[in-house]
Amino acid sequence: MVLIGVDEYQHFSPLPAVRNNLTELAKLFRSPLGGGLPDSHCTTIRNPTDINSALDPVHRAASEASDTLVVYFAGHGMRLPDGSLRLAVHDSEPGRKQYASVAFDDLRAEVLDSAAANKVVILDCCYSGAALEGFMGSTDEVADETIIEGTYVMTASAATQRAMAPPNAPLTAFTGELVKAIAHGIADMPDPLDMSSLYKYVHGQLKSQGMPLPQQRASGLGHDIALFRNKWRPPSEKPTLSAQREKWFREIQHELLRRLRDVPALARDRLRPEFGDPTLVRSLLVARIAVQLAQGKSTTTISAALSSSGVFATPCPNTDELSELIAEVQFGYERTGLANSVPFLGGLGLCPWTPESTYMLLSEYWAAQRSRTMPRPRVEQELSQLWDTTDIRVLSAHSSLPSLPLASYPDPWKKLEAEPDLRVGTVTAMMLGERGGADRAWKQWMSTRPWSTLEARHLVQLGGDLVRCKAAQRTIAQYVDGAPVGQSSRAVLARAADFVEEQLKEIALAIESISAIEYDLLRERTVDEHFQDGCLATFSKHLLTRSQIYMPFEEHKMNHGTWAAIPWWSLVVHGEQEQRAIEDFLKRGSLQLGVVAGGPDVDELVISCEEPDLGPSWMAARLIFDLRDVVQACELLLLGRRQSVVLDFLTEHIDEWDDRHAHLVGSLDLSLGPEIGATLTDVATRALRRLLPGSHGPSLHHEGVPTLDRLLGSSRLPRIARLPR
């Protein structure tokens, strides 16, 4: 086995994570999981300087191996004009001296010459380009260049994608998931782990994170090659809904803080310990900052609110530390919606276009935890003082005991196993399955879930049991009505009906104990809502993968656009008189919105904005949405579902070099209200259905609407309308 890694280069940017890749993989191969490979059979080559120092160890290992040969490479990759792949070593130069890099064809030849029965090649690299913004370069058709007869090959990325080395991450994205799979095992996979099982796990994890996807090629029995034991063992007992929910909340907190572990203001000793779990408190701080950014507040305003909240220990983080924290949250929100994946928060069901929902969810959870040891008035006071929360849904949430009904929730199938009457158990099981229409109801319910809720396993189980029991209840009622009085089957059906009714009561009790956000993820969705969810997921993915750079608008009018994954508007004012009028208007602060549309299937929609009764500023403007444009239709849907938008008032001037500069006068967070929101959502949905004929919401395990994804890929997305604060 040969592990080759290049983390230091003369002419490429360094890849520090690669060094850890080698260390972790070597440790695993030498561990019992890897069969306790002796040191003499495990060669690690770090920073080979030339072709010989990279290929000589491969040649020796290939000559000596009789059972299994493994070759791993991590570092920069280059693709030549003829399409061949080169692996960059320490002294390689991008675009020059191609002979100074390792030709993959040469490495392949060494592997082919080996007498080993099994051959595995793993490539964690990509083509030319420096490691900029966390990327290891660019790739193009790596896997097609790596076909080796009688072997298994896995690559870190597919054609036209990039292999990722996230900044400050201990391992590269691809190898990190590979190491995790080996170190912790993979649920419901064979022991030992074959290469196909490893690939499926790594592919699934990277897909859920919005990372480049790996590829694999195999010949013969290559898919069945097994290098490691599977450490995972099935749990002895199914976790309760309460345990699943707690795990879900831990994952949410982990995802929110993934990029912010080293921010000084969030250090454990900077927080007051009496307010509970520091990880939860840090997560709430991050979510609160995201909400304030989405409401158009400046760094200065957010920093002042944090300083006065009382969450921080004395001395409170200084202005620079708080500004750094806010900047990091803004960066995360612009790039991924504060998640490790696009478009949803780590596959956990939370949407980047409503950061308020994530904040409310965590606030409810914090309040519920706090109320176990503190009286209700104290918790309500802390919600207001620490978290600026007065939402009645949050205030009422902690009066319940959220963990008790979920912890004691009975699994209907286990209850059936304990049913003493075999006929009752059999009939009820049939009604909760295909015979009673419950399987069909469950499939329909699952097909309209936002794909990201699948990690919220307590909601998947609870919602699935709900739709199954409702379907079974309807079917049993029909059978009971048709059964003759006094017949024994009627009594069996009546007992089955009682069983289902009892389970529905348990489900209702459990649902009462979850938060409003959880219920929204669990409830049944209409066909239109499912379609909208898919369109918004697809649109957000495109918004969050583009560069967030504000460019001053050329039009001297009101403009619509986006920031991160939310709608944003801007209005340019001219001259000192208009600026003074706007400054005066911002102190009064309200706008009257109106929607003008010719009918349900219009090609254009106009939103008017004016000061009520056209007050002293005489402010009036309008926004035009072209509904024949798929991007503007998506933007309108986003606006309708969010039901709020920030309006920036800007001034602009052209300097002596003819460069255009914009300055922020102030911002206004506008609430559209449910009526206007519903109108915009309906018009946008109709427009998107015309533009995407035959399209539906995302299918199970799919991230969005494929047809829309292709259209957006070839379209110009909205401008960034948010002026940097």
XYZ file of C-alpha atoms in Angstrom:
725
model
C 0.000 0.000 0.000
C 1.384 3.412 -1.010
C -0.001 6.744 0.235
C 1.296 9.763 -1.683
C 0.454 13.293 -0.607
C 1.768 16.710 -1.574
C 0.934 19.524 0.809
C 3.873 21.838 0.030
C 4.641 23.149 -3.450
C 7.167 25.476 -4.990
C 4.776 26.799 -7.621
C 1.282 25.843 -6.381
C -0.551 27.018 -3.276
C -0.077 24.691 -0.290
C -2.691 22.128 0.754
C -2.119 21.687 4.514
C -5.045 19.259 4.905
C -3.275 16.717 2.685
C -0.665 16.052 5.383
C -3.435 15.032 7.777
C -4.988 12.892 5.027
C -1.837 10.753 4.940
C -1.580 10.500 8.716
C -5.198 9.450 9.235
C -5.294 6.940 6.394
C -2.004 5.338 7.440
C -3.323 5.035 11.000
C -6.492 3.318 9.761
C -4.644 0.880 7.503
C -2.403 -0.100 10.428
C -5.344 -0.422 12.845
C -7.416 -3.590 13.372
C -10.044 -2.082 11.060
C -7.527 -2.282 8.217
C -6.264 -5.710 9.183
C -3.336 -4.370 11.214
C -1.168 -3.764 8.159
C 2.536 -3.904 9.190
C 4.675 -0.807 8.692
C 6.718 -2.580 6.030
C 3.592 -2.926 3.885
C 2.381 0.644 4.422
C 4.523 3.248 2.644
C 3.802 6.955 3.056
C 5.396 9.401 0.603
C 5.011 13.032 1.606
C 6.010 15.820 -0.764
C 7.871 13.838 -3.450
C 10.042 16.312 -5.328
C 10.135 14.619 -8.718
C 8.722 11.750 -10.766
C 11.170 9.129 -9.470
C 10.511 9.847 -5.800
C 6.771 9.491 -6.461
C 6.754 6.418 -8.723
C 9.659 4.345 -7.342
C 7.688 3.386 -4.176
C 4.697 2.457 -6.365
C 6.950 0.283 -8.522
C 8.370 -1.536 -5.459
C 4.929 -2.065 -3.908
C 3.483 -3.277 -7.232
C 6.351 -5.733 -7.607
C 5.976 -7.149 -4.094
C 2.154 -7.221 -3.744
C 0.440 -10.541 -4.359
C -2.996 -10.049 -2.792
C -4.011 -6.357 -2.761
C -2.293 -3.221 -4.038
C -3.596 0.187 -2.914
C -2.289 3.486 -4.301
C -3.630 6.797 -2.944
C -2.719 10.281 -4.167
C -3.767 13.663 -2.754
C -2.572 17.009 -4.068
C -2.901 19.230 -7.094
C -3.815 17.762 -10.461
C -3.338 19.122 -13.968
C -5.010 18.298 -17.259
C -3.021 18.677 -20.455
C -4.472 19.878 -23.751
C -4.559 16.275 -24.992
C -6.850 15.392 -22.085
C -4.309 13.349 -20.115
C -4.021 13.688 -16.357
C -0.883 14.802 -14.522
C -0.287 14.638 -10.769
C 1.673 17.601 -9.453
C 4.653 16.924 -7.187
C 6.627 19.402 -5.104
C 8.631 20.877 -7.992
C 5.902 20.848 -10.658
C 4.897 24.068 -12.369
C 1.355 24.861 -13.551
C 1.189 25.083 -17.328
C 4.924 24.564 -17.773
C 7.473 21.759 -17.676
C 4.778 19.155 -18.021
C 7.463 16.492 -17.898
C 8.131 17.552 -14.271
C 4.792 16.144 -13.090
C 3.708 12.511 -12.816
C 1.753 11.252 -15.819
C -1.148 9.209 -14.560
C -0.573 6.866 -17.474
C 2.810 5.979 -15.918
C 1.234 5.292 -12.531
C -1.453 3.220 -14.221
C 1.187 1.168 -16.030
C 2.912 0.361 -12.736
C -0.368 -0.795 -11.228
C -1.212 -2.916 -14.281
C 2.174 -4.633 -14.109
C 1.493 -5.831 -10.557
C 0.634 -9.478 -9.957
C -1.715 -8.457 -7.133
C -5.193 -9.968 -7.457
C -6.874 -6.774 -6.244
C -5.860 -3.262 -7.253
C -7.334 -0.057 -5.786
C -6.485 3.495 -6.874
C -7.902 6.492 -4.993
C -7.367 10.019 -6.335
C -8.088 13.078 -4.194
C -6.996 15.720 -6.664
C -8.156 17.940 -9.480
C -6.665 19.840 -12.387
C -4.923 23.181 -12.706
C -5.504 26.169 -10.496
C -4.305 27.283 -7.092
C -6.049 26.520 -3.825
C -8.118 29.715 -3.750
C -11.185 30.237 -1.589
C -10.906 26.674 -0.360
C -10.662 25.067 -3.833
C -7.925 22.662 -4.915
C -8.189 23.654 -8.574
C -10.585 22.576 -11.322
C -11.392 19.174 -12.745
C -12.663 17.689 -15.951
C -13.501 14.051 -16.574
C -11.058 12.595 -14.068
C -12.762 9.242 -13.838
C -12.772 8.713 -17.583
C -8.986 8.989 -17.500
C -8.541 6.353 -14.814
C -9.889 3.124 -16.253
C -7.569 0.338 -15.084
C -8.488 -3.217 -16.005
C -9.116 -5.511 -13.077
C -9.049 -2.712 -10.508
C -11.290 -0.326 -8.575
C -10.785 3.429 -8.952
C -12.437 6.192 -6.908
C -11.955 9.902 -7.626
C -12.784 12.950 -5.548
C -14.796 14.791 -8.199
C -16.597 14.460 -11.500
C -16.197 16.262 -14.810
C -16.140 20.076 -14.706
C -16.300 20.066 -10.901
C -13.806 20.964 -8.200
C -12.306 18.893 -5.429
C -12.688 20.725 -2.142
C -10.232 21.466 0.626
C -12.344 23.667 2.948
C -10.306 26.393 4.688
C -9.111 25.385 8.172
C -10.619 21.902 7.808
C -8.328 19.155 9.144
C -8.864 16.963 6.054
C -9.935 17.519 2.482
C -13.671 17.093 1.899
C -13.423 13.788 0.012
C -10.816 12.086 2.195
C -12.524 13.461 5.306
C -15.711 11.549 4.504
C -13.687 8.465 3.559
C -11.904 8.545 6.931
C -15.201 9.099 8.765
C -16.776 6.090 7.059
C -13.872 3.838 8.014
C -13.367 5.161 11.538
C -17.046 5.059 12.560
C -18.478 2.450 10.223
C -21.541 2.667 7.981
C -25.012 1.695 9.119
C -26.725 -1.189 7.340
C -23.677 -1.992 5.210
C -21.763 -5.301 5.057
C -18.796 -6.269 7.189
C -16.138 -6.025 5.872
C -16.842 -2.843 3.886
C -16.524 -3.280 0.143
C -15.485 -0.381 -2.076
C -18.989 0.041 -3.437
C -20.371 0.563 0.087
C -17.633 3.095 0.867
C -18.418 4.941 -2.351
C -22.173 5.083 -1.676
C -21.569 6.530 1.780
C -19.015 9.133 0.655
C -21.163 10.094 -2.333
C -24.238 10.549 -0.121
C -22.410 12.606 2.497
C -20.790 14.930 -0.041
C -24.082 15.324 -1.895
C -25.882 16.370 1.298
C -23.173 18.993 1.874
C -23.332 20.460 -1.615
C -19.780 19.293 -2.326
C -18.387 17.971 -5.616
C -19.467 14.386 -6.110
C -16.986 11.491 -6.424
C -16.961 8.965 -9.245
C -16.036 5.307 -9.389
C -14.954 2.803 -12.011
C -14.477 -0.947 -11.561
C -13.774 -4.020 -13.634
C -14.187 -7.654 -12.738
C -14.953 -7.896 -9.033
C -13.542 -4.462 -8.268
C -16.703 -3.276 -6.497
C -16.376 -6.177 -4.043
C -12.808 -5.437 -2.923
C -12.852 -4.971 0.877
C -10.047 -3.111 2.638
C -11.624 -2.395 6.053
C -13.915 -3.951 8.651
C -17.246 -2.202 9.272
C -17.099 -0.760 12.779
C -20.833 0.002 12.877
C -23.051 -2.325 14.856
C -26.856 -2.161 14.841
C -28.270 -0.524 17.971
C -29.771 -2.919 20.457
C -32.896 -0.798 20.804
C -34.573 1.766 18.563
C -34.074 5.278 19.997
C -37.145 7.099 21.261
C -38.573 10.056 19.368
C -37.206 12.251 22.146
C -33.674 10.898 21.607
C -34.011 11.375 17.844
C -35.189 14.943 18.404
C -32.289 15.717 20.727
C -29.877 14.377 18.126
C -31.533 16.586 15.484
C -31.055 19.692 17.615
C -27.410 18.777 18.264
C -26.865 18.437 14.525
C -28.465 21.836 13.898
C -26.157 23.446 16.436
C -23.147 21.651 14.982
C -23.955 22.852 11.463
C -24.499 26.463 12.562
C -21.159 26.536 14.367
C -19.140 24.479 11.885
C -17.290 27.477 10.434
C -17.186 29.511 13.643
C -15.328 27.339 16.124
C -12.285 29.590 16.326
C -14.081 32.948 16.582
C -12.912 34.502 19.902
C -16.295 36.049 20.773
C -17.870 32.562 20.866
C -15.280 30.980 23.152
C -16.805 29.105 26.090
C -15.299 31.451 28.700
C -16.817 34.508 26.961
C -20.379 33.363 27.746
C -22.228 33.461 31.042
C -22.589 29.813 32.149
C -25.913 30.281 33.952
C -27.846 30.482 30.682
C -27.409 26.821 29.851
C -25.582 24.710 27.313
C -22.883 26.940 25.758
C -23.219 25.228 22.372
C -26.928 26.054 22.270
C -26.256 29.642 23.385
C -23.596 30.059 20.681
C -25.986 28.666 18.081
C -28.664 31.121 19.147
C -26.215 33.998 18.836
C -25.315 32.936 15.298
C -28.972 32.514 14.297
C -29.855 35.884 15.816
C -27.104 37.629 13.874
C -28.308 35.976 10.650
C -31.834 37.285 11.293
C -30.582 40.810 11.950
C -28.466 40.757 8.792
C -31.504 39.606 6.822
C -33.432 42.544 8.284
C -30.911 45.020 6.897
C -29.246 45.997 10.170
C -25.692 47.283 10.130
C -22.700 45.745 11.865
C -22.689 48.660 14.325
C -26.351 48.125 15.233
C -25.970 44.348 15.617
C -22.794 44.753 17.667
C -24.546 47.166 20.039
C -27.475 44.766 20.466
C -25.122 41.894 21.276
C -23.157 43.987 23.794
C -26.300 44.897 25.705
C -27.956 41.468 25.590
C -26.376 40.136 28.775
C -25.354 36.827 27.209
C -21.632 37.558 27.380
C -19.500 37.328 30.482
C -17.581 40.314 31.807
C -15.653 41.759 30.096
C -17.861 41.603 27.024
C -16.108 40.957 23.695
C -14.815 44.222 22.302
C -16.066 45.911 19.149
C -13.450 44.275 16.920
C -14.272 40.783 18.223
C -17.998 41.297 17.725
C -17.417 42.723 14.246
C -15.349 39.638 13.383
C -18.165 37.378 14.613
C -20.757 39.268 12.555
C -18.526 39.168 9.465
C -18.060 35.408 9.810
C -21.811 34.855 10.148
C -22.423 37.068 7.108
C -19.839 35.123 5.110
C -21.470 31.826 6.046
C -24.957 33.097 5.237
C -23.875 34.420 1.837
C -22.068 31.222 0.873
C -24.238 28.427 2.235
C -27.163 29.875 4.155
C -25.194 29.133 7.359
C -24.962 25.480 6.477
C -22.515 22.919 5.303
C -24.695 22.286 2.300
C -26.824 24.029 -0.276
C -29.628 24.777 -0.120
C -30.823 23.415 3.234
C -29.163 23.446 6.617
C -27.171 20.205 6.589
C -30.165 18.176 5.414
C -31.998 19.153 8.584
C -35.071 20.786 7.101
C -34.306 24.472 7.706
C -34.446 26.917 4.826
C -31.946 29.740 4.101
C -34.721 32.076 2.910
C -36.249 32.100 6.418
C -33.440 32.510 8.976
C -36.167 33.650 11.375
C -37.579 30.104 11.454
C -34.229 28.651 12.549
C -33.915 31.338 15.220
C -37.461 30.723 16.469
C -36.881 26.957 16.544
C -33.744 27.335 18.674
C -35.443 29.946 20.884
C -38.306 27.560 21.593
C -35.863 24.766 22.335
C -33.777 26.976 24.640
C -36.924 28.167 26.454
C -38.137 24.595 26.916
C -34.777 23.551 28.391
C -34.666 26.627 30.612
C -38.208 26.159 31.936
C -37.251 22.846 33.513
C -35.290 24.692 36.196
C -36.688 28.248 36.048
C -40.221 29.654 36.601
C -42.162 30.765 33.518
C -42.021 34.548 34.237
C -38.213 34.337 34.559
C -37.880 32.506 31.234
C -40.154 34.996 29.465
C -38.064 37.853 30.839
C -34.851 36.217 29.640
C -36.336 35.579 26.198
C -37.026 39.287 25.908
C -33.762 40.549 27.395
C -31.290 38.025 26.004
C -32.864 37.099 22.697
C -35.222 39.990 21.940
C -38.039 37.461 21.488
C -41.679 38.314 22.087
C -43.273 35.849 19.632
C -46.281 34.286 21.347
C -45.439 30.885 19.824
C -42.071 30.891 21.572
C -43.526 32.126 24.850
C -46.124 29.367 24.869
C -43.773 26.595 23.785
C -41.891 26.232 27.043
C -45.066 25.773 29.084
C -45.299 22.201 27.760
C -43.025 19.304 28.576
C -41.572 18.614 25.124
C -39.558 15.539 25.941
C -42.188 13.586 27.893
C -44.738 12.713 25.143
C -41.942 12.010 22.663
C -39.997 9.890 25.137
C -43.036 7.736 25.931
C -44.421 7.611 22.394
C -45.303 3.956 21.613
C -44.165 2.361 18.367
C -47.384 0.966 16.805
C -45.607 -2.067 15.381
C -44.174 -3.040 18.762
C -47.634 -2.651 20.284
C -49.005 -4.989 17.639
C -46.398 -7.607 18.534
C -47.766 -7.554 22.077
C -51.424 -7.812 20.965
C -52.819 -11.006 22.616
C -55.491 -11.609 19.949
C -53.683 -12.829 16.838
C -56.618 -11.959 14.565
C -56.735 -8.359 15.829
C -52.979 -7.985 15.389
C -53.069 -9.410 11.867
C -56.013 -7.281 10.705
C -54.558 -4.095 12.215
C -51.176 -4.750 10.606
C -52.908 -5.245 7.256
C -54.798 -1.973 7.682
C -51.569 -0.142 8.568
C -49.972 -1.592 5.447
C -50.891 -2.010 1.812
C -54.328 -3.553 2.374
C -55.648 -0.519 4.225
C -54.160 2.047 1.838
C -51.659 3.133 4.498
C -48.602 2.273 2.385
C -49.959 4.417 -0.445
C -50.709 7.280 1.967
C -47.198 7.062 3.428
C -45.556 7.111 -0.008
C -47.651 10.136 -0.999
C -46.727 11.944 2.221
C -43.030 11.145 1.855
C -43.010 12.206 -1.801
C -44.043 15.736 -0.795
C -41.572 16.159 2.049
C -38.908 18.804 1.612
C -36.009 16.443 0.945
C -34.031 17.966 3.799
C -36.452 16.798 6.511
C -35.236 13.229 6.134
C -32.583 13.881 8.790
C -35.322 14.941 11.224
C -36.089 11.307 11.933
C -38.519 11.982 14.755
C -40.674 13.983 12.337
C -40.423 11.351 9.613
C -41.608 8.645 12.019
C -44.307 10.761 13.649
C -45.693 12.091 10.364
C -45.515 8.674 8.745
C -47.437 7.083 11.618
C -50.027 9.877 11.394
C -50.859 9.411 7.702
C -50.801 5.614 8.034
C -53.217 5.653 10.958
C -55.565 8.104 9.232
C -55.676 5.931 6.109
C -56.197 2.781 8.211
C -58.956 4.476 10.178
C -60.873 5.333 6.993
C -60.525 1.821 5.581
C -61.526 0.082 8.832
C -64.620 2.306 9.070
C -65.692 1.152 5.594
C -65.242 -2.512 6.551
C -67.134 -2.077 9.824
C -70.065 -0.447 8.020
C -70.230 -3.398 5.632
C -69.885 -6.184 8.220
C -73.138 -7.826 9.498
C -74.030 -7.145 13.120
C -72.993 -10.001 15.378
C -70.412 -11.430 13.002
C -67.071 -12.178 14.698
C -65.156 -10.226 12.045
C -66.999 -7.078 13.076
C -65.678 -7.400 16.629
C -62.138 -7.890 15.307
C -62.475 -4.805 13.106
C -63.869 -2.812 16.040
C -60.847 -3.744 18.149
C -58.537 -2.771 15.271
C -60.365 0.559 15.061
C -59.810 1.096 18.792
C -56.107 0.324 18.388
C -55.732 2.898 15.607
C -57.747 5.485 17.557
C -55.513 5.015 20.613
C -52.425 5.459 18.445
C -53.847 8.644 16.902
C -54.308 10.063 20.410
C -50.653 9.294 21.202
C -49.634 10.970 17.934
C -51.724 14.056 18.723
C -50.138 14.312 22.165
C -46.657 14.036 20.665
C -47.412 16.655 18.005
C -48.650 19.077 20.661
C -45.235 18.875 22.313
C -43.173 19.873 19.253
C -42.489 23.389 18.041
C -44.353 25.355 15.389
C -41.424 25.002 12.979
C -41.321 21.232 13.457
C -45.041 20.992 12.838
C -44.656 22.950 9.597
C -42.053 20.429 8.435
C -44.310 17.527 9.426
C -47.700 18.653 8.085
C -49.109 17.415 4.811
C -48.330 19.627 1.831
C -50.430 20.519 -1.167
C -49.230 19.827 -4.690
C -48.538 23.548 -5.161
C -46.578 23.807 -1.907
C -44.453 20.822 -2.907
C -43.737 22.418 -6.279
C -42.874 25.728 -4.594
C -40.540 24.008 -2.106
C -38.660 22.397 -4.979
C -38.409 25.642 -6.966
C -37.159 27.595 -3.949
C -34.615 24.894 -3.107
C -33.319 24.944 -6.677
C -33.262 28.747 -6.873
C -31.504 29.104 -3.513
C -28.820 26.646 -4.569
C -27.970 28.879 -7.529
C -28.101 32.071 -5.456
C -25.781 30.691 -2.788
C -23.151 29.387 -5.183
C -22.485 32.716 -6.889
C -20.090 35.413 -5.761
C -21.708 38.003 -3.468
C -20.362 41.227 -5.012
C -22.474 44.390 -5.057
C -22.378 46.388 -8.285
C -24.006 49.840 -8.397
C -27.074 49.872 -10.626
C -27.021 51.929 -13.755
C -30.783 52.536 -13.699
C -31.869 55.592 -11.738
C -34.944 53.910 -10.359
C -36.118 51.306 -7.911
C -34.453 47.906 -8.403
C -35.268 44.420 -7.240
C -32.682 41.712 -6.656
C -31.413 39.399 -3.936
C -28.838 39.013 -1.219
C -27.755 35.508 -0.225
C -31.018 33.545 -0.553
C -33.496 36.325 0.239
C -35.117 39.141 -1.795
C -33.710 42.659 -1.513
C -34.686 46.020 -3.048
C -32.856 49.294 -3.542
C -33.911 52.805 -4.445
C -31.493 55.498 -5.632
C -32.284 59.053 -4.522
C -30.781 62.124 -6.148
C -29.863 65.522 -4.841
C -29.769 66.924 -1.334
C -33.494 67.689 -1.283
C -34.487 64.089 -2.051
C -31.932 62.783 0.426
C -33.279 64.997 3.237
C -36.814 63.861 2.384
C -35.808 60.210 2.605
C -33.962 60.726 5.892
C -37.115 62.332 7.277
C -39.217 59.497 5.874
C -36.998 56.837 7.492
C -37.730 58.386 10.886
C -41.474 57.921 10.290
C -40.840 54.588 8.598
C -43.697 52.965 6.684
C -44.608 52.238 3.075
C -47.840 51.253 1.418
C -47.511 48.366 -1.030
C -49.821 47.488 -3.892
C -49.845 44.733 -6.509
C -51.017 45.313 -10.058
C -51.637 42.241 -12.228
C -53.943 41.888 -15.217
C -55.170 38.403 -14.314
C -54.133 35.010 -12.916
C -51.867 34.125 -15.859
C -50.152 37.464 -16.498
C -46.760 38.020 -18.130
C -45.914 41.023 -15.967
C -46.560 42.035 -12.392
C -46.013 45.475 -10.874
C -45.479 46.171 -7.173
C -46.042 49.786 -6.196
C -44.420 51.380 -3.140
C -45.489 54.744 -1.823
C -45.649 56.723 1.368
C -49.153 56.502 2.877
C -51.290 59.351 1.557
C -48.156 60.512 -0.266
C -46.815 62.322 2.803
C -44.172 65.061 2.988
C -41.515 63.114 1.088
C -43.911 62.311 -1.795
C -42.092 59.009 -2.134
C -43.529 56.707 -4.812
C -41.841 53.995 -6.860
C -42.638 50.725 -8.560
C -41.012 47.388 -9.362
C -41.680 45.399 -12.522
C -41.365 41.594 -12.641
C -41.235 39.925 -16.053
C -42.929 36.570 -15.472
C -41.704 35.195 -18.786
C -38.243 35.260 -17.210
C -37.734 32.160 -15.043
C -35.306 34.002 -12.746
C -37.744 36.836 -12.033
C -40.576 34.332 -11.504
C -38.420 32.526 -8.915
C -37.526 35.822 -7.269
C -41.214 36.710 -7.003
C -41.978 33.292 -5.464
C -39.193 33.838 -2.940
C -40.678 37.232 -2.102
C -44.178 35.824 -1.695
C -43.093 32.987 0.570
C -40.830 35.190 2.706
C -43.510 37.945 2.981
C -40.923 40.581 3.806
C -38.145 42.449 2.057
C -35.539 45.053 2.963
C -35.424 48.284 0.952
C -32.101 50.128 0.843
C -32.173 53.861 0.125
C -29.000 54.823 -1.737
C -27.270 57.900 -3.040
C -24.687 57.692 -5.772
C -22.067 59.872 -7.396
C -19.439 59.525 -10.092
C -15.894 60.461 -9.098
C -13.222 62.174 -11.172
C -12.240 58.805 -12.675
C -15.857 58.179 -13.800
C -16.273 55.382 -11.255
C -19.747 54.998 -9.820
C -20.061 54.943 -6.002
C -23.150 54.158 -3.938
C -23.758 55.151 -0.324
C -26.393 53.840 2.048
C -28.767 56.446 3.493
C -30.793 53.892 5.436
C -32.813 50.683 5.211
C -36.436 49.796 5.816
C -37.630 46.253 6.585
C -40.983 45.979 4.808
C -43.632 43.444 5.752
C -45.734 42.423 2.771
C -48.360 40.734 4.897
C -50.113 37.398 4.254
C -52.571 38.763 1.655
C -49.942 40.264 -0.671
C -47.639 37.318 0.034
C -50.341 34.851 -1.041
C -51.033 36.862 -4.215
C -47.370 36.959 -5.214
C -46.931 33.259 -4.436
C -49.959 32.313 -6.534
C -48.915 34.449 -9.532
C -45.304 33.189 -9.373
C -46.406 29.557 -9.088
C -48.637 29.890 -12.162
C -45.809 31.524 -14.087
C -43.326 28.796 -13.146
C -45.755 26.058 -14.140
C -46.066 27.698 -17.576
C -42.277 27.956 -17.852
C -41.717 24.390 -16.573
C -44.486 22.331 -18.199
C -44.830 18.880 -16.716
C -42.492 19.610 -13.786
C -43.374 18.659 -10.240
C -41.723 19.173 -6.888
C -38.499 17.307 -6.081
C -38.717 13.540 -5.919
C -37.604 11.714 -2.800
C -33.859 12.188 -2.089
C -33.600 14.848 -4.841
C -32.517 18.405 -4.112
C -34.831 20.319 -6.419
C -36.562 20.568 -9.775
C -34.209 19.289 -12.525
C -35.830 21.294 -15.357
C -35.552 24.517 -13.379
C -31.990 23.666 -12.416
C -31.021 23.458 -16.078
C -32.775 26.729 -16.953
C -31.172 28.617 -14.088
C -27.784 27.220 -15.037
C -27.996 29.050 -18.350
C -29.679 32.220 -17.024
C -28.381 35.396 -15.487
C -29.343 35.480 -11.826
C -30.679 38.617 -10.058
C -28.221 41.314 -9.145
C -26.918 41.601 -5.618
C -29.100 44.450 -4.372
C -27.701 44.694 -0.833
C -25.078 47.396 -0.423
C -22.299 46.221 1.943
C -22.748 47.638 5.450
